[in-house]
Structures are given as structure tokens and as C-alpha cells.
Amino acid sequence: MHIPFDNSYATLPDGFYSRLDPTSVAAPKLLAFNKDLASLLRIEVGDLTEVADVFGGNDVPQNAAPLAQLYAGHQFGSFNPQLGDGRAILLGEVIGTDGLRRDIQLKGSGPTPYSRMGDGRAWLGPVLREYVVSEAMHALGIPTTRALAAVSTGEQIWREQGALPGAVLTRVARSHLRVGTFQVFAHRGEVENLKTLTNYAIQRHYPEAKGPMDLLRAVCAAQADLVTRWMSVGFIHGVMNTDNCAISGETIDYGPCAFMDAFHQNRVFSSIDQQGRYAFGNQPGIAVWNMAQFATSLMQTFEDRNAAVEEATEIIHAMPQMLEDGWLKRFAAKIGIAEPAKADTPLIEELLGLMQTDGADFTNTFRALGGANARDQFTNREAFDAWAAKWQQRTSSDTARETLMRSVNPAVIPRNHRIEQMIEAAVAGDMAPFERLMTALKTPFSETDADLARPPTETEIVPATFCGT
Ligand SMILES: Nc1ncnc2c1ncn2[C@@H]1O[C@H](COP(=O)(O)OP(=O)(O)OP(=O)(O)O)[C@@H](O)[C@H]1O
């Protein structure tokens, strides 16, 4: 196998990362490999045993520059001055056939100087969850880190549930720079390092930005766009800490995430989110909060702090409107309105209100609006009829409307109960449910597998996702 590494992190400040190799595992076995992504990254694949050795962490490929990155972060609102890759090692960077630079990182590849109390490992469940959900997000057209490989280690690891099979995920990202990467240097008052990092982030992600203020503006826009896209497919990230907020605007960290079945604004999946901080409807507010933390970190790079604070405040204060506009654009498209006006907001909110009262399935209700059976999604059908009459007044049914709706309302999403069933099967050595999910989720806007589009039955419902790392 040949990976055409082109590494750039070495230009970053001293102390930005620790160089170390992944820790070898007992018996690496390739469970999944993303050939399309490998081609995009110009990776030449030969023998699959070699692929398992590299992505299991046993064989460090030529020209790799393995390292663990340092970062800090606000976790559920409390600042942790030092986190860092406690179980991830970045092998290096490549420039794809699309000209874009990306990191290749192993997650679950052994302890690092940032592991704190952790074992540096991941178990098979979260590895396959991240593989499936991140690739599903990509197919939905939502910016995300991607999955290149999943390797089982042949080792057992210990978690609350007992002994579990270990695995390593190979993750690909436009970069692993997070808000927390800036926070660590800001917290330490290392202004020169902060400036170098800022310049690096600008060059890598937003080369048109003229300085830190433009960077802030660009990241705010990217995060606002990302969150409205998540919401438009009923996605709950679950752990929007500042260390899980990527500067690139990609979705990162699929720990306790989930797609909603029955719609509710306050829906929470993460078992550790007791207060509902990261509930579905809170995500826009949290994105603003995270950007305020990013802005705070950047302030030390300015000579005239007072003027900078004033300008940054304006940028942050403009974000709620950006989120509202993005939300309106995406949800209007879901009901077939290509060019919405502010006056369309109540129409959308009324539908969501009816869905919430009836516990209607988020994905299937919107998908059915493009067909004849949306009414069947509701128990209070009269209320739906009254809404539909207003909807028909606003936008009449025609091919353009149907085409728009079918292009933004997926037929299939990675439902939580399917993920859980897939993990259970994989633990027992059966990868067929994984393959089936991957096949259907590649084309989420076409009805290829009706059974995967079905919401969970009462007994299938999975009420919470556990970080269960
Ligand atoms: N088993 C583990 N061993 C060592 N460190 C860990 C382990 N699990 C999590 N961590 C560390 O705890 C912090 C928070 O964990 P979190 O679950 O948000 O991240 P993650 O899923 O490991 O990584 P990422 O954010 O890169 O997807 C991170 O610094 C992470 O590296």
C-alpha cells in the first residue's frame, strides 16, 4: 500500500502535539474499507493484510509523521484546560484528487501523553457507529469527517459493560483543528503560538481571510450552516463541546449522536446529557456559544483589544439571524418552497408543532409530503388537513416542488435501532447488517430498502446512546 503523505503540521508551534507511533495490536483484521475514499486520497491499495496492519496501527507507513494533538475544551460548559488526542494518532496528511488537504487519523490506537486516565482504545460498537453515521452524513451532503477503515484488534478492552472487542477507526478530516486547539494556547497566554495557529488555520481552511477577524466570520458562517443542515435531517450531535467543534465546519465526533425518529424539539439521546444542554432545538444556541468561546480565544492576537472585542461581538450577535435564515431556507425546501419569505416561518412551525404533538416520524413525514400519504403519519388527521390546506394555498403541487422535496428529504437515515442491531451482529461476527446499512445509506434520497426506512417498533426503540467509548 502507498499513501502519498504531504505533511504540514510540523510548521506548527512547539508543544502543539506530541510525536509518537500507534501502539501495536494483537491481531488486526480489516472489517471495513472505504475504497472510494481511498481513491480520492490517492492511496494505492495492494494487499489487504497490509491495509489491516497500517490501519490497525501495527505498521507505520513510509513518510508518515505520527502525532497526537493537544487541545483544551469546554465540556458541557466547564472548561478543561487540557484534553488532547487521548486515543487518537494522526498518521499524516494527503492531498486528494480534488486538490484538498486532509488528515488521516487512527482513533483507538493506544495511549498518548494526553490519555489522562483512559486506555487509549475504542471498542467495536462506537467505531462502527462512527463509520456508518459519518459516511451517511457525507451521502446526505453534510460536511463531515469521513471513515476510511475499521479494523478489529483481536484484543479485549474493559468498559462499564464488561469485556468488549477492541477496534480502530481510520478517520479522515479536512483538519483536526478545533475551537479547543485555540483555547489551549489562549488559556496559557501563549500569544505567538496562537498567532501561528491562526495563520495556519487561515491558510489551510479560509485562504481568502485577511486576519483573525475574517477567520472568526468564516468559522461562524460554517458552523451556522452546519447546524441548520443537521437540523434539516433531524440530527442531534449530542456532545457539542468546544473540543468537538471543528474550525473546518465539518461534523466531528460521533460519540452519542443520533437521528431522531419521533419529532420533538427537546429530544436528547446522549445518556450523559442530563440537563438537555445539547437537545435538538438547543443546537443553534450552542453553536453561538461555541463561537463566542472561539472569539474569546482569538482576542489575544489583536493589538487593540477593545476595538477587537467590539467587532467580534458584532459578528457573534449576527449569528442568530444567520441561523434563522439558514433554518428557514432548509425547512422551507423540505415543504417544497424554494424561495421562502419570513412569512413562511409560521407554516413550517405549525407543521413541526403538529408533528411534535403526534410524535410523528421526522424523516418519514417530510418524505411523505412529496407523495400522497403524509396524512397517515398523523393521529390528528383533521389538524393535518387544515395545515395542508394552508400549504396548498402557499405552494401548489408541481414537478419542480416534488423534485425539490425529494432532493432534500431523505428516504433513509441511520436509525438508532438499526445501528444498535448492526453493532450487536458485528460483535457476534456478522457484518451483513453493516453492509446492508452502508449500501442503503449511500443513496439516501432513493427508496432502496423499505425496511430500513421503517421507524422502530415499541420494542426496537433505543431511548439513549451511550458515549460508551
Ligand atoms: N479510552 C480513552 N483513552 C484515552 N483518552 C480518551 C479515551 N476516550 C476519550 N478520551 C479522551 O477524552 C476526551 C473527550 O473524549 P471524546 O469522547 O469527546 O473524544 P473522542 O471521541 O475520543 O475523540 P474525537 O473528539 O477526536 O472524536 C478526548 O480528549 C479524548 O481523546
Coordinates of C-alpha atoms and ligand atoms in Angstrom, one line a residue:
M1 CA 0.0 0.0 0.0
H2 CA 1.2 3.5 -0.7
I3 CA -0.1 6.7 1.0
P4 CA 1.2 9.9 -0.6
F5 CA 1.8 11.8 2.6
D6 CA 2.3 15.6 2.4
N7 CA 2.6 16.7 6.0
S8 CA 2.2 20.3 7.2
Y9 CA 1.6 20.1 10.9
A10 CA 5.4 20.3 11.6
T11 CA 5.2 24.0 10.8
L12 CA 3.0 24.5 13.9
P13 CA 4.3 25.7 17.3
D14 CA 6.3 23.6 19.6
G15 CA 4.1 21.8 22.1
F16 CA 1.2 21.8 19.6
Y17 CA 1.5 18.0 19.5
S18 CA 3.5 15.0 20.7
R19 CA 5.2 12.8 18.2
L20 CA 4.5 9.1 18.8
D21 CA 3.7 5.9 16.9
P22 CA 0.4 4.0 17.4
T23 CA 0.6 1.0 19.8
S24 CA 0.5 -2.4 18.0
V25 CA -2.4 -4.6 18.4
A26 CA -2.6 -8.5 18.7
A27 CA -4.4 -9.5 15.5
P28 CA -5.6 -6.7 13.2
K29 CA -8.4 -7.7 11.0
L30 CA -9.9 -5.4 8.3
L31 CA -13.7 -5.1 8.9
A32 CA -14.5 -2.3 6.5
F33 CA -12.5 -0.3 4.0
N34 CA -13.8 2.7 2.0
K35 CA -12.3 2.2 -1.5
D36 CA -13.9 5.3 -3.0
L37 CA -12.4 7.5 -0.3
A38 CA -9.0 5.7 -0.7
S39 CA -9.1 6.7 -4.4
L40 CA -10.0 10.3 -3.6
L41 CA -6.9 10.3 -1.3
R42 CA -4.7 8.8 -4.0
I43 CA -3.9 5.8 -1.8
E44 CA -2.7 2.8 -3.7
V45 CA -4.1 -0.3 -2.2
G46 CA -2.4 -3.6 -2.6
D47 CA -2.6 -6.5 -0.2
L48 CA -5.5 -6.1 2.3
T49 CA -3.4 -7.7 5.1
E50 CA -1.1 -4.7 4.7
V51 CA -4.1 -2.4 4.9
A52 CA -5.2 -4.0 8.2
D53 CA -1.6 -3.7 9.6
V54 CA -1.4 0.0 8.7
F55 CA -4.9 1.0 9.9
G56 CA -4.7 -1.2 13.0
G57 CA -1.6 0.7 14.0
N58 CA 1.0 -2.2 13.6
D59 CA 2.8 -0.8 10.6
V60 CA 3.7 2.8 10.3
P61 CA 3.8 3.6 6.6
Q62 CA 6.7 5.4 4.9
N63 CA 6.7 9.2 5.2
A64 CA 4.0 9.1 7.9
A65 CA 4.6 11.6 10.8
P66 CA 2.5 10.1 13.6
L67 CA 1.4 12.6 16.3
A68 CA -1.2 13.2 18.9
Q69 CA -2.6 16.8 19.0
L70 CA -3.0 18.9 22.1
Y71 CA -6.3 20.8 22.7
A72 CA -8.4 22.1 25.5
G73 CA -12.2 22.5 25.6
H74 CA -15.4 23.4 27.3
Q75 CA -17.2 20.1 28.1
F76 CA -20.9 20.7 29.0
G77 CA -20.0 24.3 29.7
S78 CA -17.0 23.7 32.0
F79 CA -13.5 24.5 30.8
N80 CA -10.9 21.7 30.8
P81 CA -7.5 23.3 30.2
Q82 CA -6.0 20.2 28.8
L83 CA -7.6 17.4 26.8
G84 CA -5.8 16.4 23.5
D85 CA -5.9 13.2 21.5
G86 CA -6.0 10.7 24.3
R87 CA -6.7 7.8 22.0
A88 CA -6.0 9.1 18.5
I89 CA -2.9 9.3 16.4
L90 CA -2.7 11.3 13.2
L91 CA -0.6 9.4 10.7
G92 CA -0.2 12.4 8.4
E93 CA -1.8 14.4 5.7
V94 CA -2.6 13.8 2.0
I95 CA -3.7 16.0 -0.9
G96 CA -6.6 14.3 -2.7
T97 CA -7.5 14.2 -6.3
D98 CA -9.8 17.2 -5.6
G99 CA -6.8 19.2 -4.5
L100 CA -7.9 19.3 -0.9
R101 CA -5.6 18.6 2.0
R102 CA -6.9 16.1 4.6
D103 CA -5.7 14.4 7.8
I104 CA -5.6 10.6 8.2
Q105 CA -6.0 9.7 11.8
L106 CA -6.3 6.5 13.7
K107 CA -8.9 6.6 16.6
G108 CA -8.5 4.0 19.3
S109 CA -4.8 3.4 18.5
G110 CA -3.3 3.3 22.1
P111 CA -2.4 5.7 24.9
T112 CA -0.8 9.1 24.3
P113 CA 0.6 11.8 26.6
Y114 CA -2.9 13.2 26.7
S115 CA -4.7 10.0 27.7
R116 CA -5.2 11.0 31.3
M117 CA -7.0 8.0 32.9
G118 CA -8.0 6.4 29.6
D119 CA -6.7 3.3 27.9
G120 CA -6.3 4.9 24.5
R121 CA -8.6 2.4 23.0
A122 CA -12.1 2.2 21.4
W123 CA -14.4 -0.7 21.3
L124 CA -16.1 -2.0 18.1
G125 CA -19.5 -0.5 18.7
P126 CA -18.6 3.2 18.6
V127 CA -16.1 2.5 15.8
L128 CA -18.8 1.1 13.6
R129 CA -21.3 3.7 14.7
E130 CA -18.9 6.5 13.6
Y131 CA -18.1 4.7 10.4
V132 CA -21.8 4.3 9.4
V133 CA -23.1 7.7 10.6
S134 CA -20.2 9.8 9.2
E135 CA -20.5 8.2 5.8
A136 CA -24.3 8.6 5.9
M137 CA -23.8 12.3 6.7
H138 CA -21.4 12.6 3.7
A139 CA -24.0 11.0 1.4
L140 CA -26.6 13.5 2.7
G141 CA -24.3 16.3 1.6
I142 CA -23.5 17.5 5.1
P143 CA -19.9 18.5 5.8
T144 CA -18.3 15.7 8.0
T145 CA -15.2 13.8 8.8
R146 CA -15.2 10.5 6.9
A147 CA -14.4 6.9 7.6
L148 CA -11.6 5.2 5.7
A149 CA -11.3 1.9 7.6
A150 CA -12.4 -0.1 10.6
V151 CA -10.1 -2.7 12.0
S152 CA -10.7 -5.1 14.8
T153 CA -7.7 -5.5 17.1
G154 CA -8.2 -9.1 18.4
E155 CA -7.9 -7.6 21.9
Q156 CA -10.5 -7.2 24.5
I157 CA -10.9 -3.9 26.3
W158 CA -12.8 -3.1 29.5
R159 CA -15.7 -0.8 29.8
E160 CA -18.7 -0.5 32.1
Q161 CA -20.5 -3.3 30.2
G162 CA -17.5 -5.7 30.7
A163 CA -15.0 -7.0 28.2
L164 CA -15.6 -5.8 24.7
P165 CA -13.9 -6.3 21.3
G166 CA -11.4 -3.6 20.6
A167 CA -11.3 -1.7 17.2
V168 CA -9.5 1.2 15.5
L169 CA -11.3 3.7 13.2
T170 CA -9.4 5.5 10.5
R171 CA -10.9 8.9 10.3
V172 CA -10.3 11.4 7.5
A173 CA -10.8 15.2 8.1
R174 CA -10.1 18.5 6.4
S175 CA -8.1 19.0 9.6
H176 CA -8.4 18.2 13.3
L177 CA -8.2 21.9 14.4
R178 CA -10.9 22.5 16.9
V179 CA -12.1 25.6 18.9
G180 CA -10.3 23.8 21.7
T181 CA -7.0 23.9 19.8
F182 CA -7.1 27.7 20.0
Q183 CA -8.4 27.6 23.6
V184 CA -5.3 25.8 24.9
F185 CA -2.9 28.5 23.8
A186 CA -5.2 31.4 24.7
H187 CA -5.6 29.9 28.2
R188 CA -1.8 29.7 28.6
G189 CA -1.3 33.2 27.3
E190 CA 1.0 31.9 24.5
V191 CA 0.2 34.7 22.1
E192 CA 2.9 33.9 19.5
N193 CA 1.7 30.3 19.3
L194 CA -1.8 31.5 19.0
K195 CA -0.9 33.7 16.1
T196 CA 1.0 31.0 14.3
L197 CA -2.0 28.7 14.7
T198 CA -4.4 31.4 13.5
N199 CA -2.3 31.9 10.3
Y200 CA -2.1 28.1 9.8
A201 CA -5.9 27.8 10.1
I202 CA -6.4 30.6 7.7
Q203 CA -4.1 29.2 5.1
R204 CA -5.5 25.8 5.4
H205 CA -9.2 26.5 5.5
Y206 CA -10.1 30.1 4.6
P207 CA -7.2 31.4 2.5
E208 CA -9.3 34.4 1.5
A209 CA -9.5 35.6 5.1
K210 CA -7.3 38.6 5.8
G211 CA -6.8 38.0 9.5
P212 CA -8.3 36.6 12.7
M213 CA -11.5 38.6 12.5
D214 CA -12.2 37.2 9.0
L215 CA -11.4 33.8 10.3
L216 CA -13.9 34.2 13.0
R217 CA -16.5 35.4 10.5
A218 CA -15.8 32.4 8.2
V219 CA -16.0 29.8 11.0
C220 CA -19.2 31.4 12.4
A221 CA -20.8 31.1 8.9
A222 CA -19.6 27.5 8.5
Q223 CA -20.9 26.5 11.9
A224 CA -24.3 28.2 11.3
D225 CA -24.6 26.4 8.0
L226 CA -23.6 23.1 9.6
V227 CA -26.1 23.2 12.4
T228 CA -29.0 24.1 10.1
R229 CA -28.1 21.2 7.9
W230 CA -28.0 18.9 10.9
M231 CA -31.5 20.1 12.0
S232 CA -32.9 19.7 8.5
V233 CA -32.3 15.9 8.7
G234 CA -33.2 15.6 12.4
F235 CA -29.7 15.0 13.6
I236 CA -28.7 15.5 17.2
H237 CA -24.9 15.8 17.6
G238 CA -25.1 15.1 21.3
V239 CA -21.8 16.5 22.5
M240 CA -21.3 19.9 21.1
N241 CA -18.3 20.7 23.4
T242 CA -15.8 23.2 22.0
D243 CA -13.3 20.3 21.5
N244 CA -15.8 18.8 19.1
C245 CA -16.3 22.0 17.2
A246 CA -14.1 21.8 14.0
I247 CA -12.7 25.0 12.5
S248 CA -13.3 23.5 9.1
G249 CA -17.0 23.4 9.7
E250 CA -17.1 19.6 9.5
T251 CA -19.2 17.4 11.8
I252 CA -16.7 15.7 14.2
D253 CA -17.1 13.1 16.9
Y254 CA -20.0 10.7 16.5
G255 CA -20.0 9.5 20.2
P256 CA -23.5 9.9 21.5
C257 CA -25.2 11.3 18.3
A258 CA -28.5 10.1 16.8
F259 CA -31.0 10.9 14.2
M260 CA -34.5 11.4 15.6
D261 CA -37.4 9.1 14.9
A262 CA -40.4 10.8 16.5
F263 CA -40.0 14.5 16.3
H264 CA -39.5 16.6 19.5
Q265 CA -37.7 19.9 19.8
N266 CA -36.3 18.9 23.2
R267 CA -35.1 15.5 22.1
V268 CA -31.9 14.3 23.7
F269 CA -30.2 11.0 23.1
S270 CA -26.9 11.2 25.0
S271 CA -27.1 9.4 28.3
I272 CA -24.7 11.8 29.9
D273 CA -26.6 15.0 28.8
Q274 CA -28.8 15.1 31.9
Q275 CA -29.7 18.7 31.6
G276 CA -30.6 18.6 27.9
R277 CA -27.9 21.1 27.1
Y278 CA -27.4 19.6 23.6
A279 CA -31.1 18.9 22.9
F280 CA -32.2 19.1 19.2
G281 CA -33.7 22.6 19.5
N282 CA -30.8 23.9 21.6
Q283 CA -28.1 23.3 18.9
P284 CA -28.3 26.7 17.2
G285 CA -27.8 28.5 20.6
I286 CA -24.9 26.2 21.5
A287 CA -23.2 26.9 18.1
V288 CA -23.3 30.6 19.0
W289 CA -22.0 29.9 22.5
N290 CA -19.1 27.9 21.0
M291 CA -18.3 30.7 18.6
A292 CA -18.2 33.2 21.5
Q293 CA -15.5 30.9 23.0
F294 CA -13.6 30.9 19.8
A295 CA -13.9 34.7 19.5
T296 CA -12.6 35.0 23.1
S297 CA -9.6 32.8 22.3
L298 CA -8.7 35.0 19.3
M299 CA -8.8 38.3 21.1
Q300 CA -5.2 37.9 22.3
T301 CA -3.9 38.1 18.8
F302 CA -5.1 41.8 18.5
E303 CA -3.1 44.8 19.5
D304 CA -6.2 47.0 20.1
R305 CA -8.2 44.6 22.2
N306 CA -11.1 47.0 22.9
A307 CA -11.8 47.5 19.2
A308 CA -11.4 43.8 18.5
V309 CA -13.9 42.9 21.2
E310 CA -16.4 45.3 19.8
E311 CA -16.1 43.9 16.3
A312 CA -16.1 40.3 17.4
T313 CA -19.2 40.9 19.5
E314 CA -21.0 42.2 16.4
I315 CA -20.0 39.1 14.5
I316 CA -21.3 36.8 17.2
H317 CA -24.5 38.8 17.6
A318 CA -25.1 38.4 13.8
M319 CA -25.1 34.6 14.2
P320 CA -28.6 34.0 15.4
Q321 CA -30.0 35.8 12.3
M322 CA -27.7 33.7 10.1
L323 CA -29.0 30.5 11.8
E324 CA -32.6 31.7 11.5
D325 CA -32.2 32.4 7.8
G326 CA -30.4 29.0 7.2
W327 CA -33.2 27.2 9.1
L328 CA -35.9 28.9 7.1
K329 CA -34.1 28.1 3.8
R330 CA -33.7 24.4 4.7
F331 CA -37.1 23.8 6.2
A332 CA -38.9 25.7 3.5
A333 CA -37.2 23.5 0.9
K334 CA -38.4 20.5 2.9
I335 CA -42.0 21.6 2.2
G336 CA -41.2 22.5 -1.4
I337 CA -40.7 26.2 -1.1
A338 CA -37.5 27.2 -3.0
E339 CA -37.5 30.9 -2.2
P340 CA -39.0 31.4 1.2
A341 CA -40.1 34.6 2.8
K342 CA -40.1 35.3 6.5
A343 CA -43.9 34.9 6.5
D344 CA -43.3 31.2 5.7
T345 CA -41.9 30.5 9.2
P346 CA -45.3 30.1 10.9
L347 CA -46.3 27.5 8.3
I348 CA -43.2 25.4 9.0
E349 CA -43.5 25.9 12.7
E350 CA -47.2 24.8 12.7
L351 CA -46.3 21.6 10.9
L352 CA -43.4 20.9 13.4
G353 CA -45.9 21.6 16.2
L354 CA -48.3 19.0 14.9
M355 CA -45.5 16.5 14.4
Q356 CA -44.4 17.1 17.9
T357 CA -47.9 16.6 19.4
D358 CA -48.5 13.5 17.5
G359 CA -44.9 12.1 17.8
A360 CA -44.8 11.9 14.0
D361 CA -41.6 10.4 12.5
F362 CA -39.4 13.3 11.3
T363 CA -37.9 11.6 8.3
N364 CA -41.0 9.8 7.0
T365 CA -43.3 12.7 7.5
F366 CA -41.3 15.0 5.3
R367 CA -40.6 12.3 2.8
A368 CA -44.3 11.5 2.6
L369 CA -45.2 15.2 2.0
G370 CA -43.8 14.7 -1.5
G371 CA -46.2 11.7 -2.0
A372 CA -49.8 11.0 -1.2
N373 CA -49.7 9.6 2.3
A374 CA -48.4 12.3 4.6
R375 CA -51.7 12.3 6.3
D376 CA -51.1 8.8 7.6
Q377 CA -48.2 10.0 9.6
F378 CA -50.6 11.8 12.0
T379 CA -53.1 10.7 14.5
N380 CA -54.9 14.1 14.4
R381 CA -55.6 14.0 10.7
E382 CA -58.1 16.9 10.7
A383 CA -55.3 19.1 12.1
F384 CA -53.0 17.9 9.4
D385 CA -55.7 18.6 6.7
A386 CA -56.1 22.1 8.0
W387 CA -52.4 22.7 7.7
A388 CA -52.2 21.0 4.3
A389 CA -54.9 23.4 3.0
K390 CA -52.8 26.4 4.0
W391 CA -49.7 24.7 2.5
Q392 CA -51.5 24.1 -0.8
Q393 CA -52.5 27.8 -0.8
R394 CA -48.9 28.8 -0.4
T395 CA -47.4 26.4 -3.0
S396 CA -49.2 24.2 -5.4
S397 CA -48.1 20.7 -6.3
D398 CA -46.0 20.5 -9.4
T399 CA -42.9 18.7 -10.6
A400 CA -40.5 21.3 -9.5
R401 CA -41.9 21.2 -6.0
E402 CA -41.8 17.4 -5.8
T403 CA -38.3 17.3 -7.2
L404 CA -37.1 19.8 -4.6
M405 CA -38.7 17.9 -1.8
R406 CA -37.3 14.6 -2.9
S407 CA -33.8 16.1 -3.1
V408 CA -33.8 17.4 0.5
N409 CA -36.0 14.9 2.3
P410 CA -34.1 11.6 2.7
A411 CA -35.9 8.3 2.5
V412 CA -33.4 6.5 4.7
I413 CA -31.2 7.7 7.6
P414 CA -29.1 5.7 10.0
R415 CA -31.8 5.0 12.6
N416 CA -30.6 4.3 16.1
H417 CA -32.2 0.9 16.5
R418 CA -30.6 -0.2 13.2
I419 CA -27.2 1.0 14.4
E420 CA -27.6 -1.0 17.6
Q421 CA -28.8 -4.1 15.8
M422 CA -25.8 -3.7 13.4
I423 CA -23.4 -3.5 16.3
E424 CA -24.9 -6.5 18.1
A425 CA -24.5 -8.5 14.9
A426 CA -20.9 -7.3 14.3
V427 CA -19.9 -8.3 17.9
A428 CA -21.2 -11.8 17.0
G429 CA -19.1 -11.7 13.9
D430 CA -21.9 -11.0 11.4
M431 CA -21.1 -7.9 9.2
A432 CA -24.1 -8.4 6.9
P433 CA -26.3 -5.7 8.7
F434 CA -23.3 -3.3 8.5
E435 CA -23.0 -3.9 4.7
R436 CA -26.7 -3.5 4.2
L437 CA -26.8 -0.2 6.1
M438 CA -23.8 1.1 4.1
T439 CA -25.4 0.2 0.8
A440 CA -28.7 1.9 1.5
L441 CA -27.2 5.0 3.1
K442 CA -25.0 5.6 0.1
T443 CA -28.1 6.8 -1.8
P444 CA -30.3 8.2 1.0
F445 CA -32.7 10.1 -1.4
S446 CA -33.9 6.9 -3.1
E447 CA -36.1 4.2 -1.7
T448 CA -33.8 1.2 -2.0
D449 CA -34.6 -0.6 1.2
A450 CA -38.1 0.0 2.6
D451 CA -37.5 -1.9 5.8
L452 CA -34.6 0.4 6.7
A453 CA -36.9 3.4 6.3
R454 CA -39.3 2.0 8.8
P455 CA -39.3 3.6 12.3
P456 CA -38.6 1.4 15.3
T457 CA -41.4 -0.6 16.8
E458 CA -42.1 -0.1 20.5
T459 CA -39.7 -2.9 21.4
E460 CA -37.0 -1.7 19.0
I461 CA -36.8 1.9 20.3
V462 CA -33.4 2.8 21.6
P463 CA -34.0 5.7 24.0
A464 CA -30.4 6.8 24.6
T465 CA -27.0 6.5 23.0
F466 CA -24.1 5.9 25.4
C467 CA -20.8 7.6 25.0
G468 CA -19.7 4.0 25.8
T469 CA -16.3 4.8 24.2
Ligands
LIG1 N1 -10.4 5.5 26.0 C1 -9.8 6.7 26.1 N2 -8.5 6.8 26.4 C2 -7.9 8.0 26.5 N3 -8.5 9.1 26.2 C3 -9.8 9.1 25.9 C4 -10.5 7.9 25.8 N4 -11.8 8.2 25.5 C5 -11.8 9.5 25.3 N5 -10.6 10.1 25.6 C6 -10.3 11.5 25.6 O1 -11.3 12.2 26.3 C7 -11.6 13.5 25.6 C8 -13.0 13.6 25.3 O2 -13.5 12.4 24.6 P1 -14.5 12.5 23.4 O3 -15.3 11.2 23.5 O4 -15.1 13.8 23.2 O5 -13.4 12.4 22.2 P2 -13.1 11.2 21.2 O6 -14.4 10.6 20.8 O7 -12.1 10.3 21.8 O8 -12.4 12.0 20.1 P3 -12.7 13.0 18.9 O9 -13.3 14.2 19.6 O10 -11.4 13.1 18.4 O11 -13.7 12.3 18.1 C9 -10.7 13.5 24.4 O12 -9.5 14.2 24.7 C10 -10.4 12.0 24.1 O13 -9.1 11.9 23.5

